[in-house]
Amino acid sequence: MANPKPLMAESSGTETADAAVQSALRTLDAEGGGIAALSAALQSDLRAPFVAATDLIRNAKGRLIVTGLGKSGHIGRKIAATFASTGTPAFFVHAAEASHGDLGMITADDVILALSWSGEQPEMKNLISYAARFRIAVIAMTAERESSLSKAADIALTLPKAREACPHNLAPTTSSLMMLALGDALAIALLEGRGFTSIDFSVLHPGGKLGAMLKYTRDLMHAGDAVPLKPLGTKMSDALVEMTSKGFGCVGIVDARGYIVGIVTDGDLRRHMGPDLMAATVDEVMTKNPKTIDRDVLAGEALEILNSSKITTLIVTDAGKPVGIVHLHDFLRAGVA
């Protein structure tokens, strides 16, 4: 007689998995509700202070000092990093450590962004007093409009009340996400306001995959004699030798003025396979007006073209004339893909 226990265990496991997924969905619904409430607030009561805060940070002679403690401190560290990486000089000062010497990091030219959901953390008192003494502007990010922090601040960004995802409404979850989202909104508003470009971004992100994606096509391409090229009228037998010797699986075709007008790929060879292929000219076999890319395009954009077009190679051009070639493998080696 078969033992029913494995079936019962499997059923129990399924129920546990379903419960976990339902819990996750409730968390996402709760946090999504918080973001929706924040978006609505930005279109009403939060609109004016948000604009004032972006103006204050943009016009500051010094840096943005982000502070907080507990979960707000963890969020503050990330917000400071986002500001710094998008063109607004910023760093994080722990609210408790500020009272033990770190106040010396803050100058009269700086702006303080203080995070506290309740606005009543006692560790903030010395920092706020220091700001008042040296007339350092303070932006409060809190959910309590009448809190000590809000009243002491020059600008109060009052977040709407929202229930935490925690079933006991205790663990900072929705509130932390709302703070993070508002910090991101400030950083991106400043980025767009000052016209911060991908080139500026690349200066601040030279390492890792981001740094690789912010290289230019010209940094990855093969140039000179490595580029497989043949003129119009070339016999396919000669074009095939060029394709084979250069190892890119294609050969670019140029007109008498040196402009790229076509490309012969492995796919073209298969489509025209026959006894007369080697005697034909490239004009009869090539794909006209091939996809090319400018030498000054970012590597990340070039990779997107390769992926969306489902191809592995691009001829690199400058004013319509071929100057190089890039292969998908070049992006892999550079860490872009």
GROMACS .gro file of C-alpha atoms in nm:
model
  337
    1MET     CA    1   0.000   0.000   0.000
    2ALA     CA    2   0.141   0.339  -0.098
    3ASN     CA    3   0.254   0.571   0.181
    4PRO     CA    4   0.051   0.898   0.170
    5LYS     CA    5   0.306   1.098   0.371
    6PRO     CA    6   0.508   1.228   0.073
    7LEU     CA    7   0.187   1.363  -0.080
    8MET     CA    8   0.096   1.535   0.244
    9ALA     CA    9   0.445   1.683   0.270
   10GLU     CA   10   0.423   1.809  -0.087
   11SER     CA   11   0.084   1.964  -0.017
   12SER     CA   12   0.220   2.131   0.295
   13GLY     CA   13   0.514   2.268   0.101
   14THR     CA   14   0.282   2.414  -0.162
   15GLU     CA   15   0.069   2.580   0.104
   16THR     CA   16   0.380   2.730   0.264
   17ALA     CA   17   0.499   2.863  -0.071
   18ASP     CA   18   0.154   3.012  -0.146
   19ALA     CA   19   0.150   3.181   0.194
   20ALA     CA   20   0.494   3.332   0.132
   21VAL     CA   21   0.388   3.467  -0.207
   22GLN     CA   22   0.066   3.613  -0.065
   23SER     CA   23   0.269   3.780   0.210
   24ALA     CA   24   0.505   3.926  -0.050
   25LEU     CA   25   0.212   4.058  -0.253
   26ARG     CA   26   0.065   4.225   0.056
   27THR     CA   27   0.401   4.389   0.122
   28LEU     CA   28   0.426   4.519  -0.233
   29ASP     CA   29   0.068   4.644  -0.226
   30ALA     CA   30   0.133   4.832   0.099
   31GLU     CA   31   0.455   4.986  -0.026
   32GLY     CA   32   0.297   5.068  -0.362
   33GLY     CA   33   0.023   5.250  -0.174
   34GLY     CA   34   0.287   5.456   0.002
   35ILE     CA   35   0.448   5.558  -0.329
   36ALA     CA   36   0.105   5.645  -0.473
   37ALA     CA   37   0.034   5.864  -0.170
   38LEU     CA   38   0.371   6.035  -0.212
   39SER     CA   39   0.301   6.101  -0.579
   40ALA     CA   40  -0.035   6.256  -0.490
   41ALA     CA   41   0.127   6.473  -0.221
   42LEU     CA   42   0.382   6.605  -0.472
   43GLN     CA   43   0.091   6.734  -0.676
   44SER     CA   44  -0.058   6.917  -0.377
   45ASP     CA   45   0.088   7.015  -0.038
   46LEU     CA   46   0.437   6.878  -0.101
   47ARG     CA   47   0.479   7.060  -0.433
   48ALA     CA   48   0.599   7.400  -0.303
   49PRO     CA   49   0.846   7.271  -0.042
   50PHE     CA   50   0.987   7.022  -0.294
   51VAL     CA   51   1.057   7.301  -0.542
   52ALA     CA   52   1.208   7.514  -0.264
   53ALA     CA   53   1.432   7.225  -0.158
   54THR     CA   54   1.565   7.168  -0.511
   55ASP     CA   55   1.637   7.541  -0.546
   56LEU     CA   56   1.815   7.552  -0.210
   57ILE     CA   57   2.036   7.252  -0.291
   58ARG     CA   58   2.108   7.373  -0.644
   59ASN     CA   59   2.218   7.718  -0.527
   60ALA     CA   60   2.423   7.602  -0.229
   61LYS     CA   61   2.790   7.703  -0.239
   62GLY     CA   62   2.887   7.394  -0.043
   63ARG     CA   63   2.770   7.035  -0.030
   64LEU     CA   64   2.455   6.851   0.065
   65ILE     CA   65   2.494   6.685   0.406
   66VAL     CA   66   2.246   6.398   0.449
   67THR     CA   67   2.186   6.282   0.806
   68GLY     CA   68   1.972   6.037   0.997
   69LEU     CA   69   2.000   5.730   1.219
   70GLY     CA   70   1.844   5.388   1.239
   71LYS     CA   71   1.660   5.287   0.923
   72SER     CA   72   1.647   5.654   0.818
   73GLY     CA   73   2.025   5.659   0.843
   74HIS     CA   74   2.059   5.362   0.611
   75ILE     CA   75   1.826   5.531   0.361
   76GLY     CA   76   2.019   5.855   0.403
   77ARG     CA   77   2.347   5.688   0.307
   78LYS     CA   78   2.194   5.567  -0.018
   79ILE     CA   79   2.037   5.907  -0.091
   80ALA     CA   80   2.373   6.079  -0.037
   81ALA     CA   81   2.540   5.831  -0.272
   82THR     CA   82   2.274   5.894  -0.538
   83PHE     CA   83   2.319   6.271  -0.515
   84ALA     CA   84   2.698   6.241  -0.536
   85SER     CA   85   2.683   6.011  -0.839
   86THR     CA   86   2.447   6.243  -1.027
   87GLY     CA   87   2.638   6.567  -0.995
   88THR     CA   88   2.534   6.706  -0.655
   89PRO     CA   89   2.831   6.692  -0.411
   90ALA     CA   90   2.697   6.511  -0.104
   91PHE     CA   91   2.796   6.285   0.182
   92PHE     CA   92   2.635   6.123   0.483
   93VAL     CA   93   2.692   6.224   0.847
   94HIS     CA   94   2.543   5.997   1.114
   95ALA     CA   95   2.323   6.204   1.344
   96ALA     CA   96   2.466   6.046   1.661
   97GLU     CA   97   2.830   6.066   1.549
   98ALA     CA   98   2.779   6.435   1.466
   99SER     CA   99   2.783   6.512   1.840
  100HIS     CA  100   3.121   6.342   1.878
  101GLY     CA  101   3.327   6.546   1.635
  102ASP     CA  102   3.162   6.492   1.298
  103LEU     CA  103   2.994   6.834   1.317
  104GLY     CA  104   3.333   6.959   1.200
  105MET     CA  105   3.257   6.808   0.858
  106ILE     CA  106   2.973   7.056   0.807
  107THR     CA  107   3.043   7.413   0.694
  108ALA     CA  108   2.830   7.726   0.674
  109ASP     CA  109   2.808   7.689   0.296
  110ASP     CA  110   2.646   7.345   0.317
  111VAL     CA  111   2.282   7.238   0.323
  112ILE     CA  112   2.160   6.968   0.562
  113LEU     CA  113   1.896   6.714   0.459
  114ALA     CA  114   1.777   6.552   0.784
  115LEU     CA  115   1.572   6.230   0.770
  116SER     CA  116   1.348   6.124   1.059
  117TRP     CA  117   1.002   5.969   1.020
  118SER     CA  118   0.889   6.096   1.362
  119GLY     CA  119   1.097   6.412   1.362
  120GLU     CA  120   1.161   6.369   1.733
  121GLN     CA  121   1.487   6.176   1.757
  122PRO     CA  122   1.689   6.328   2.045
  123GLU     CA  123   2.019   6.257   1.864
  124MET     CA  124   1.924   6.528   1.612
  125LYS     CA  125   1.915   6.803   1.875
  126ASN     CA  126   2.286   6.893   1.874
  127LEU     CA  127   2.306   6.885   1.497
  128ILE     CA  128   2.004   7.116   1.462
  129SER     CA  129   2.145   7.352   1.726
  130TYR     CA  130   2.477   7.359   1.538
  131ALA     CA  131   2.294   7.442   1.214
  132ALA     CA  132   2.106   7.728   1.381
  133ARG     CA  133   2.425   7.866   1.537
  134PHE     CA  134   2.610   7.884   1.205
  135ARG     CA  135   2.302   7.961   0.993
  136ILE     CA  136   2.325   7.639   0.795
  137ALA     CA  137   2.006   7.571   0.598
  138VAL     CA  138   1.816   7.258   0.700
  139ILE     CA  139   1.569   7.055   0.495
  140ALA     CA  140   1.363   6.813   0.705
  141MET     CA  141   1.219   6.494   0.560
  142THR     CA  142   0.962   6.364   0.806
  143ALA     CA  143   0.601   6.249   0.834
  144GLU     CA  144   0.517   6.485   1.122
  145ARG     CA  145   0.444   6.844   1.018
  146GLU     CA  146   0.439   6.964   1.381
  147SER     CA  147   0.752   6.774   1.490
  148SER     CA  148   1.053   6.944   1.648
  149LEU     CA  149   1.257   6.874   1.336
  150SER     CA  150   0.999   7.023   1.100
  151LYS     CA  151   0.965   7.338   1.310
  152ALA     CA  152   1.343   7.386   1.329
  153ALA     CA  153   1.397   7.334   0.956
  154ASP     CA  154   1.403   7.600   0.686
  155ILE     CA  155   1.206   7.368   0.457
  156ALA     CA  156   0.993   7.073   0.569
  157LEU     CA  157   0.924   6.791   0.324
  158THR     CA  158   0.628   6.629   0.499
  159LEU     CA  159   0.563   6.278   0.376
  160PRO     CA  160   0.204   6.150   0.377
  161LYS     CA  161   0.110   5.896   0.642
  162ALA     CA  162   0.108   5.539   0.515
  163ARG     CA  163   0.073   5.200   0.683
  164GLU     CA  164   0.391   4.996   0.714
  165ALA     CA  165   0.401   4.664   0.527
  166CYS     CA  166   0.475   4.501   0.862
  167PRO     CA  167   0.148   4.342   0.984
  168HIS     CA  168   0.202   4.510   1.324
  169ASN     CA  169   0.256   4.848   1.154
  170LEU     CA  170   0.591   4.875   1.334
  171ALA     CA  171   0.894   4.775   1.122
  172PRO     CA  172   0.999   5.063   0.893
  173THR     CA  173   0.916   4.933   0.545
  174THR     CA  174   0.673   5.153   0.354
  175SER     CA  175   0.810   5.460   0.532
  176SER     CA  176   1.170   5.375   0.438
  177LEU     CA  177   1.073   5.323   0.075
  178MET     CA  178   0.891   5.657   0.066
  179MET     CA  179   1.196   5.838   0.203
  180LEU     CA  180   1.420   5.669  -0.050
  181ALA     CA  181   1.181   5.754  -0.335
  182LEU     CA  182   1.159   6.120  -0.232
  183GLY     CA  183   1.538   6.137  -0.209
  184ASP     CA  184   1.568   5.988  -0.557
  185ALA     CA  185   1.310   6.238  -0.685
  186LEU     CA  186   1.516   6.528  -0.548
  187ALA     CA  187   1.839   6.393  -0.699
  188ILE     CA  188   1.688   6.335  -1.043
  189ALA     CA  189   1.513   6.673  -1.046
  190LEU     CA  190   1.851   6.836  -0.981
  191LEU     CA  191   2.021   6.615  -1.242
  192GLU     CA  192   1.769   6.716  -1.508
  193GLY     CA  193   1.765   7.077  -1.398
  194ARG     CA  194   2.138   7.122  -1.445
  195GLY     CA  195   2.151   6.922  -1.772
  196PHE     CA  196   2.370   6.646  -1.628
  197THR     CA  197   2.460   6.428  -1.928
  198SER     CA  198   2.574   6.069  -1.977
  199ILE     CA  199   2.921   6.211  -2.039
  200ASP     CA  200   2.915   6.379  -1.696
  201PHE     CA  201   2.790   6.050  -1.552
  202SER     CA  202   3.081   5.860  -1.707
  203VAL     CA  203   3.333   6.089  -1.532
  204LEU     CA  204   3.188   5.985  -1.194
  205HIS     CA  205   3.149   5.613  -1.283
  206PRO     CA  206   3.477   5.498  -1.444
  207GLY     CA  207   3.468   5.151  -1.289
  208GLY     CA  208   3.251   4.841  -1.307
  209LYS     CA  209   2.983   4.763  -1.561
  210LEU     CA  210   2.850   5.121  -1.556
  211GLY     CA  211   3.195   5.249  -1.644
  212ALA     CA  212   3.222   4.995  -1.925
  213MET     CA  213   2.883   5.093  -2.068
  214LEU     CA  214   2.992   5.456  -2.065
  215LYS     CA  215   3.290   5.390  -2.287
  216TYR     CA  216   3.255   5.496  -2.648
  217THR     CA  217   3.238   5.276  -2.955
  218ARG     CA  218   3.573   5.419  -3.060
  219ASP     CA  219   3.726   5.273  -2.742
  220LEU     CA  220   3.622   4.917  -2.833
  221MET     CA  221   3.641   4.908  -3.213
  222HIS     CA  222   3.902   4.740  -3.431
  223ALA     CA  223   4.050   4.990  -3.676
  224GLY     CA  224   4.290   5.016  -3.970
  225ASP     CA  225   4.376   4.697  -4.156
  226ALA     CA  226   4.165   4.492  -3.916
  227VAL     CA  227   3.845   4.623  -4.077
  228PRO     CA  228   3.716   4.389  -4.353
  229LEU     CA  229   3.636   4.612  -4.652
  230LYS     CA  230   3.601   4.567  -5.027
  231PRO     CA  231   3.485   4.801  -5.305
  232LEU     CA  232   3.179   4.759  -5.520
  233GLY     CA  233   3.241   4.525  -5.813
  234THR     CA  234   3.462   4.286  -5.612
  235LYS     CA  235   3.423   3.917  -5.700
  236MET     CA  236   3.271   3.712  -5.422
  237SER     CA  237   3.574   3.485  -5.425
  238ASP     CA  238   3.791   3.780  -5.319
  239ALA     CA  239   3.531   3.901  -5.069
  240LEU     CA  240   3.522   3.557  -4.907
  241VAL     CA  241   3.900   3.565  -4.860
  242GLU     CA  242   3.866   3.904  -4.688
  243MET     CA  243   3.587   3.774  -4.464
  244THR     CA  244   3.786   3.467  -4.367
  245SER     CA  245   4.115   3.645  -4.302
  246LYS     CA  246   3.965   3.920  -4.084
  247GLY     CA  247   3.750   3.681  -3.878
  248PHE     CA  248   3.438   3.894  -3.824
  249GLY     CA  249   3.203   3.692  -4.041
  250CYS     CA  250   3.132   3.985  -4.269
  251VAL     CA  251   3.287   4.232  -4.512
  252GLY     CA  252   3.181   4.595  -4.557
  253ILE     CA  253   3.131   4.722  -4.910
  254VAL     CA  254   3.231   5.078  -5.002
  255ASP     CA  255   3.166   5.291  -5.309
  256ALA     CA  256   3.425   5.485  -5.511
  257ARG     CA  257   3.418   5.771  -5.259
  258GLY     CA  258   3.478   5.542  -4.962
  259TYR     CA  259   3.126   5.551  -4.818
  260ILE     CA  260   2.976   5.233  -4.675
  261VAL     CA  261   2.696   5.112  -4.904
  262GLY     CA  262   2.655   4.746  -4.814
  263ILE     CA  263   2.769   4.446  -4.617
  264VAL     CA  264   2.813   4.078  -4.699
  265THR     CA  265   2.753   3.848  -4.403
  266ASP     CA  266   2.746   3.475  -4.343
  267GLY     CA  267   2.370   3.499  -4.376
  268ASP     CA  268   2.402   3.655  -4.722
  269LEU     CA  269   2.628   3.369  -4.826
  270ARG     CA  270   2.372   3.111  -4.717
  271ARG     CA  271   2.090   3.291  -4.896
  272HIS     CA  272   2.284   3.305  -5.224
  273MET     CA  273   2.453   2.968  -5.198
  274GLY     CA  274   2.488   2.810  -5.545
  275PRO     CA  275   2.740   2.706  -5.810
  276ASP     CA  276   2.774   3.063  -5.943
  277LEU     CA  277   2.825   3.235  -5.606
  278MET     CA  278   3.204   3.273  -5.628
  279ALA     CA  279   3.180   3.428  -5.976
  280ALA     CA  280   2.917   3.681  -5.871
  281THR     CA  281   3.006   4.033  -5.751
  282VAL     CA  282   2.942   4.168  -5.406
  283ASP     CA  283   2.686   4.403  -5.559
  284GLU     CA  284   2.457   4.106  -5.624
  285VAL     CA  285   2.494   3.946  -5.282
  286MET     CA  286   2.535   4.229  -5.029
  287THR     CA  287   2.274   4.371  -4.798
  288LYS     CA  288   2.235   4.736  -4.895
  289ASN     CA  289   2.233   5.022  -4.643
  290PRO     CA  290   2.357   4.811  -4.352
  291LYS     CA  291   2.320   4.910  -3.988
  292THR     CA  292   2.623   5.110  -3.879
  293ILE     CA  293   2.716   5.306  -3.571
  294ASP     CA  294   2.898   5.633  -3.515
  295ARG     CA  295   3.236   5.616  -3.344
  296ASP     CA  296   3.117   5.858  -3.072
  297VAL     CA  297   2.816   5.653  -2.958
  298LEU     CA  298   2.827   5.511  -2.605
  299ALA     CA  299   2.905   5.141  -2.578
  300GLY     CA  300   2.579   5.079  -2.392
  301GLU     CA  301   2.381   5.220  -2.686
  302ALA     CA  302   2.583   5.016  -2.934
  303LEU     CA  303   2.509   4.698  -2.740
  304GLU     CA  304   2.138   4.781  -2.743
  305ILE     CA  305   2.150   4.810  -3.124
  306LEU     CA  306   2.320   4.470  -3.152
  307ASN     CA  307   2.064   4.308  -2.923
  308SER     CA  308   1.755   4.469  -3.075
  309SER     CA  309   1.872   4.396  -3.432
  310LYS     CA  310   1.982   4.040  -3.341
  311ILE     CA  311   2.321   4.087  -3.504
  312THR     CA  312   2.674   4.037  -3.373
  313THR     CA  313   2.878   4.296  -3.567
  314LEU     CA  314   2.854   4.665  -3.653
  315ILE     CA  315   3.061   4.872  -3.892
  316VAL     CA  316   3.174   5.191  -3.715
  317THR     CA  317   3.155   5.506  -3.925
  318ASP     CA  318   3.262   5.867  -3.916
  319ALA     CA  319   3.058   6.091  -4.147
  320GLY     CA  320   2.943   5.785  -4.342
  321LYS     CA  321   3.287   5.635  -4.400
  322PRO     CA  322   3.397   5.315  -4.222
  323VAL     CA  323   3.666   5.366  -3.959
  324GLY     CA  324   3.628   5.048  -3.754
  325ILE     CA  325   3.427   4.742  -3.662
  326VAL     CA  326   3.291   4.611  -3.331
  327HIS     CA  327   3.180   4.260  -3.247
  328LEU     CA  328   2.962   4.138  -2.961
  329HIS     CA  329   3.272   3.968  -2.816
  330ASP     CA  330   3.436   4.310  -2.779
  331PHE     CA  331   3.153   4.417  -2.548
  332LEU     CA  332   3.181   4.095  -2.349
  333ARG     CA  333   3.557   4.144  -2.302
  334ALA     CA  334   3.504   4.505  -2.191
  335GLY     CA  335   3.241   4.400  -1.936
  336VAL     CA  336   2.958   4.587  -2.108
  337ALA     CA  337   2.742   4.284  -2.185
   0.00000   0.00000   0.00000
